Amino acid sequence: MNIIRFSHYYRKFNSFNLAHPFKLLYVFRVDSKDMSNCFKYYDTLIADEGGFYYLPSGRLLVLLFEQDFKLITTIRAWTEEKERYYYSNIGNEFNFVVKERSSM
């Protein structure tokens, strides 16, 4: 099974079951300057800490996943190798592995 690792628990995870796999539907190559602030907010808001994950400038990949007909994205740093890997896995399932949540 493919794995996507997350260094934080993000607010966007709240309506998903992280114990079940996600299907990769599509891969978008984007430039950080072309992404809306509201999309960056949605994708990077850290639930427990209230901060945001830092996004590098330049080329990025937006991965679109589905679980039980609900959509979720994750933004990843771009490399040619990562782009080939994710494109070759469109239609395949991934487990989301999240670093342990901080205690509140």
Short mmCIF file of C-alpha atoms in Angstrom, two decimals:
data_model
loop_
_atom_site.label_atom_id
_atom_site.label_comp_id
_atom_site.label_asym_id
_atom_site.label_seq_id
_atom_site.Cartn_x
_atom_site.Cartn_y
_atom_site.Cartn_z
CA MET A 1 0.00 0.00 0.00
CA ASN A 2 1.27 3.47 -0.86
CA ILE A 3 1.74 5.89 2.03
CA ILE A 4 1.44 9.67 2.34
CA ARG A 5 3.06 11.03 5.49
CA PHE A 6 1.91 14.17 7.28
CA SER A 7 3.94 15.94 9.94
CA HIS A 8 0.81 17.42 11.55
CA TYR A 9 -2.87 16.67 12.02
CA TYR A 10 -4.67 19.15 9.73
CA ARG A 11 -8.15 20.54 10.19
CA LYS A 12 -9.17 19.14 6.78
CA PHE A 13 -8.84 15.61 8.24
CA ASN A 14 -11.75 16.08 10.66
CA SER A 15 -14.42 14.67 8.32
CA PHE A 16 -12.36 11.69 7.14
CA ASN A 17 -11.54 8.28 8.55
CA LEU A 18 -7.75 8.15 8.54
CA ALA A 19 -7.85 4.41 9.27
CA HIS A 20 -9.26 3.80 5.76
CA PRO A 21 -7.38 4.31 2.47
CA PHE A 22 -7.76 7.23 0.07
CA LYS A 23 -7.80 6.88 -3.73
CA LEU A 24 -5.57 9.25 -5.72
CA LEU A 25 -7.78 10.82 -8.40
CA TYR A 26 -5.50 13.40 -10.00
CA VAL A 27 -2.21 15.28 -9.78
CA PHE A 28 -1.98 19.00 -10.55
CA ARG A 29 1.32 20.84 -11.07
CA VAL A 30 0.89 24.42 -9.88
CA ASP A 31 2.94 27.47 -9.01
CA SER A 32 2.56 28.72 -5.46
CA LYS A 33 1.93 32.28 -6.66
CA ASP A 34 -1.15 31.10 -8.59
CA MET A 35 -2.82 29.44 -5.58
CA SER A 36 -5.53 31.37 -3.76
CA ASN A 37 -5.02 32.29 -0.12
CA CYS A 38 -8.25 30.51 0.83
CA PHE A 39 -6.98 27.25 -0.73
CA LYS A 40 -3.66 27.59 1.09
CA TYR A 41 -5.60 28.21 4.33
CA TYR A 42 -7.75 25.10 3.80
CA ASP A 43 -4.84 22.86 2.95
CA THR A 44 -2.28 23.96 5.56
CA LEU A 45 -4.26 24.77 8.74
CA ILE A 46 -2.84 22.68 11.58
CA ALA A 47 -5.71 21.58 13.83
CA ASP A 48 -4.16 21.36 17.30
CA GLU A 49 -1.58 24.11 17.02
CA GLY A 50 -3.66 26.65 15.15
CA GLY A 51 -0.76 27.53 12.85
CA PHE A 52 -0.10 26.79 9.23
CA TYR A 53 2.33 24.52 7.44
CA TYR A 54 4.93 26.52 5.50
CA LEU A 55 4.61 26.19 1.72
CA PRO A 56 7.72 26.76 -0.37
CA SER A 57 7.50 29.13 -3.31
CA GLY A 58 7.67 27.89 -6.87
CA ARG A 59 6.38 24.66 -8.35
CA LEU A 60 4.17 22.45 -6.22
CA LEU A 61 2.00 19.38 -6.67
CA VAL A 62 -1.61 19.30 -5.54
CA LEU A 63 -2.81 15.75 -5.03
CA LEU A 64 -6.56 15.15 -5.18
CA PHE A 65 -7.80 12.18 -3.16
CA GLU A 66 -11.22 10.62 -2.60
CA GLN A 67 -12.64 8.62 0.29
CA ASP A 68 -16.31 7.58 0.28
CA PHE A 69 -17.02 10.21 -2.43
CA LYS A 70 -15.55 13.02 -0.31
CA LEU A 71 -12.58 14.93 -1.74
CA ILE A 72 -9.42 16.05 0.02
CA THR A 73 -6.19 17.57 -1.26
CA THR A 74 -2.63 17.76 -0.11
CA ILE A 75 0.07 20.08 -1.41
CA ARG A 76 3.52 18.60 -1.93
CA ALA A 77 6.86 20.06 -2.98
CA TRP A 78 7.50 19.42 -6.68
CA THR A 79 10.27 17.31 -8.10
CA GLU A 80 10.22 15.56 -11.45
CA GLU A 81 10.57 12.22 -9.66
CA LYS A 82 7.61 12.91 -7.33
CA GLU A 83 5.45 14.02 -10.24
CA ARG A 84 6.17 10.79 -12.15
CA TYR A 85 5.53 8.71 -9.03
CA TYR A 86 2.17 10.29 -8.24
CA TYR A 87 1.00 10.28 -11.88
CA SER A 88 1.86 6.58 -12.11
CA ASN A 89 -0.28 5.95 -9.01
CA ILE A 90 -3.47 7.72 -10.13
CA GLY A 91 -6.32 5.33 -9.32
CA ASN A 92 -4.36 3.61 -6.57
CA GLU A 93 -5.01 3.73 -2.84
CA PHE A 94 -2.85 5.45 -0.23
CA ASN A 95 -2.80 5.29 3.52
CA PHE A 96 -2.49 8.66 5.24
CA VAL A 97 -0.01 8.41 8.11
CA VAL A 98 -0.14 11.35 10.51
CA LYS A 99 2.47 12.13 13.11
CA GLU A 100 0.99 11.66 16.58
CA ARG A 101 -1.27 14.55 17.60
CA SER A 102 0.02 16.87 20.29
CA SER A 103 -1.79 16.68 23.62
CA MET A 104 -4.17 19.51 24.25
#
